Amino acid sequence: EAMHEVGELWFRGTITIADEHLATRIVLSALQKLRGIVIPVETTGVRAISSGIDGDLHELPVHLAEMILETEGWDTRNLGPNTPLFSLREMVTKQRPQLVCISARNIADLDRATAEYAHLRKVTTKLSASVVIGGEGFRDSTTRQRFPCDFYAQDFAGLTKFVRALSKRNA
């Protein structure tokens, strides 16, 4: 919520992009410190990959998803923001995760992303991997229809509930 407000302040011109970047760095630093003291549950052996979408430079949601997964005992790979979906597909093919999380604040080329996502979904379906999408870029229901998934995360609490349920299923 706080970072959403920071984004709104930037959009309205109340703060500069430098202010927004500083706020993001402060939150990322706090997350790294928190990561050092949070005790994850026992490792489950299930694998996940999280990434942002091509053209989207927002990295905080990908880190938060990674942290949730790690806390729940998942072995996770964070590809970071601005990851082309064809590269994500290649990594999914190699790593064979049980879960793929994709975040998007905005989608630069919706038609290209839709086409690349369709190829990714063929791979995840073949591997029986679940796919979660989340972020402002998917908030519009028409856009979400172009990106069929197993779960649309409206917030991180929802992602946590989904991951916990998926963990029980994979146990």
Protein backbone atom coordinates (compact mmCIF):
# COMPACT_ATOMS: atom_id res chain seq x y z
CA GLU A 1 0.00 0.00 0.00
CA ALA A 2 2.78 2.43 0.92
CA MET A 3 4.64 1.87 -2.35
CA HIS A 4 1.40 2.21 -4.28
CA GLU A 5 0.98 5.62 -2.65
CA VAL A 6 4.58 6.52 -3.55
CA GLY A 7 3.77 5.65 -7.16
CA GLU A 8 0.67 7.82 -7.07
CA LEU A 9 2.65 10.72 -5.64
CA TRP A 10 5.18 10.37 -8.44
CA PHE A 11 2.40 10.15 -11.05
CA ARG A 12 0.84 13.37 -9.72
CA GLY A 13 4.23 15.10 -9.72
CA THR A 14 4.33 15.55 -5.96
CA ILE A 15 7.64 13.65 -5.74
CA THR A 16 10.40 13.01 -8.27
CA ILE A 17 11.46 9.73 -9.79
CA ALA A 18 14.57 9.96 -7.60
CA ASP A 19 12.29 10.07 -4.54
CA GLU A 20 10.42 7.02 -5.82
CA HIS A 21 13.68 5.15 -6.45
CA LEU A 22 14.93 6.04 -2.97
CA ALA A 23 11.71 4.73 -1.40
CA THR A 24 12.09 1.48 -3.37
CA ARG A 25 15.71 1.08 -2.24
CA ILE A 26 14.71 1.67 1.39
CA VAL A 27 12.03 -1.03 1.18
CA LEU A 28 14.41 -3.47 -0.57
CA SER A 29 17.03 -2.87 2.13
CA ALA A 30 14.45 -3.51 4.84
CA LEU A 31 13.37 -6.71 3.09
CA GLN A 32 16.97 -7.95 2.95
CA LYS A 33 17.34 -7.30 6.68
CA LEU A 34 14.02 -9.03 7.38
CA ARG A 35 15.08 -11.96 5.22
CA GLY A 36 18.06 -12.45 7.53
CA ILE A 37 15.88 -12.91 10.60
CA VAL A 38 12.81 -14.70 9.22
CA ILE A 39 12.96 -18.40 9.89
CA PRO A 40 11.44 -20.32 7.00
CA VAL A 41 9.50 -23.48 7.52
CA GLU A 42 11.29 -26.72 6.70
CA THR A 43 12.30 -26.91 3.05
CA THR A 44 9.58 -28.64 1.07
CA GLY A 45 11.58 -29.42 -2.06
CA VAL A 46 9.04 -27.75 -4.32
CA ARG A 47 10.44 -25.25 -6.82
CA ALA A 48 9.20 -21.89 -8.01
CA ILE A 49 10.34 -19.20 -10.41
CA SER A 50 9.28 -15.57 -10.07
CA SER A 51 9.84 -12.73 -12.51
CA GLY A 52 8.60 -9.45 -13.79
CA ILE A 53 7.45 -9.08 -17.37
CA ASP A 54 9.43 -7.70 -20.31
CA GLY A 55 9.58 -3.90 -20.23
CA ASP A 56 8.46 -3.58 -16.59
CA LEU A 57 11.22 -2.34 -14.30
CA HIS A 58 9.30 -2.73 -11.00
CA GLU A 59 11.31 -5.19 -8.95
CA LEU A 60 9.75 -4.97 -5.51
CA PRO A 61 6.77 -7.30 -6.23
CA VAL A 62 9.11 -10.00 -7.55
CA HIS A 63 11.23 -9.81 -4.39
CA LEU A 64 8.14 -9.94 -2.18
CA ALA A 65 6.83 -13.01 -4.01
CA GLU A 66 10.24 -14.67 -3.67
CA MET A 67 10.31 -13.93 0.05
CA ILE A 68 6.83 -15.39 0.58
CA LEU A 69 7.83 -18.54 -1.28
CA GLU A 70 11.07 -18.92 0.67
CA THR A 71 9.27 -18.39 3.97
CA GLU A 72 6.90 -21.22 3.01
CA GLY A 73 9.85 -23.55 2.33
CA TRP A 74 9.99 -23.32 -1.47
CA ASP A 75 13.22 -23.47 -3.47
CA THR A 76 12.81 -20.33 -5.54
CA ARG A 77 14.57 -18.58 -8.41
CA ASN A 78 14.03 -14.85 -8.84
CA LEU A 79 14.67 -13.73 -12.42
CA GLY A 80 13.99 -10.11 -11.50
CA PRO A 81 12.05 -7.48 -13.40
CA ASN A 82 12.10 -6.91 -17.15
CA THR A 83 12.31 -10.60 -18.05
CA PRO A 84 11.13 -11.53 -21.55
CA LEU A 85 8.52 -14.28 -21.39
CA PHE A 86 10.48 -16.39 -23.88
CA SER A 87 13.44 -16.34 -21.45
CA LEU A 88 11.14 -17.27 -18.58
CA ARG A 89 9.81 -20.13 -20.71
CA GLU A 90 13.38 -21.39 -21.32
CA MET A 91 14.12 -21.27 -17.59
CA VAL A 92 10.88 -23.09 -16.77
CA THR A 93 11.81 -25.79 -19.29
CA LYS A 94 15.23 -26.25 -17.63
CA GLN A 95 14.25 -25.90 -13.96
CA ARG A 96 10.85 -27.65 -14.10
CA PRO A 97 9.24 -25.70 -11.22
CA GLN A 98 5.88 -26.49 -9.69
CA LEU A 99 4.99 -22.78 -9.65
CA VAL A 100 5.65 -19.76 -11.86
CA CYS A 101 4.85 -16.25 -10.55
CA ILE A 102 4.67 -13.32 -12.97
CA SER A 103 4.30 -9.71 -11.92
CA ALA A 104 3.50 -6.73 -14.15
CA ARG A 105 2.93 -3.10 -13.30
CA ASN A 106 2.49 -2.33 -16.98
CA ILE A 107 2.70 -4.40 -20.14
CA ALA A 108 4.53 -2.54 -22.92
CA ASP A 109 3.46 -4.70 -25.88
CA LEU A 110 0.26 -6.51 -24.95
CA ASP A 111 -0.05 -8.48 -28.21
CA ARG A 112 3.54 -9.76 -28.08
CA ALA A 113 3.25 -10.57 -24.38
CA THR A 114 0.01 -12.47 -25.00
CA ALA A 115 1.61 -14.55 -27.76
CA GLU A 116 4.73 -15.32 -25.70
CA TYR A 117 2.62 -16.13 -22.66
CA ALA A 118 0.64 -18.68 -24.71
CA HIS A 119 3.91 -20.50 -25.46
CA LEU A 120 4.87 -20.35 -21.78
CA ARG A 121 1.49 -21.79 -20.76
CA LYS A 122 1.99 -24.75 -23.09
CA VAL A 123 5.19 -25.57 -21.21
CA THR A 124 3.69 -25.05 -17.74
CA THR A 125 0.68 -27.18 -18.66
CA LYS A 126 2.95 -29.97 -19.93
CA LEU A 127 4.92 -29.82 -16.65
CA SER A 128 1.74 -29.54 -14.52
CA ALA A 129 3.14 -26.31 -13.07
CA SER A 130 0.79 -23.72 -11.62
CA VAL A 131 0.98 -20.12 -12.82
CA VAL A 132 0.21 -17.05 -10.72
CA ILE A 133 -0.05 -13.57 -12.20
CA GLY A 134 -0.34 -10.35 -10.26
CA GLY A 135 0.13 -6.63 -10.39
CA GLU A 136 -1.52 -3.56 -11.86
CA GLY A 137 -0.78 -4.74 -15.40
CA PHE A 138 -3.25 -7.60 -14.93
CA ARG A 139 -5.88 -5.74 -12.90
CA ASP A 140 -8.15 -5.20 -15.93
CA SER A 141 -10.31 -8.31 -16.43
CA THR A 142 -10.03 -8.05 -20.23
CA THR A 143 -6.24 -8.19 -19.96
CA ARG A 144 -6.43 -11.10 -17.51
CA GLN A 145 -8.50 -13.06 -20.02
CA ARG A 146 -5.51 -12.91 -22.35
CA PHE A 147 -3.31 -14.44 -19.63
CA PRO A 148 -5.14 -17.50 -18.30
CA CYS A 149 -3.59 -18.67 -15.05
CA ASP A 150 -4.22 -20.84 -12.03
CA PHE A 151 -4.46 -17.89 -9.67
CA TYR A 152 -4.66 -14.12 -10.01
CA ALA A 153 -3.03 -12.58 -6.93
CA GLN A 154 -4.74 -9.32 -6.05
CA ASP A 155 -2.38 -8.89 -3.10
CA PHE A 156 0.40 -10.67 -1.26
CA ALA A 157 -1.96 -12.11 1.35
CA GLY A 158 -3.80 -13.89 -1.46
CA LEU A 159 -0.52 -15.16 -2.88
CA THR A 160 0.45 -16.50 0.54
CA LYS A 161 -2.85 -18.41 0.88
CA PHE A 162 -2.50 -19.86 -2.61
CA VAL A 163 1.12 -20.93 -1.99
CA ARG A 164 0.18 -22.60 1.29
CA ALA A 165 -2.65 -24.52 -0.36
CA LEU A 166 -0.36 -25.53 -3.22
CA SER A 167 2.28 -26.67 -0.74
CA LYS A 168 -0.24 -28.97 0.96
CA ARG A 169 -1.22 -30.40 -2.42
CA ASN A 170 2.42 -31.04 -3.37
CA ALA A 171 3.31 -32.60 0.02
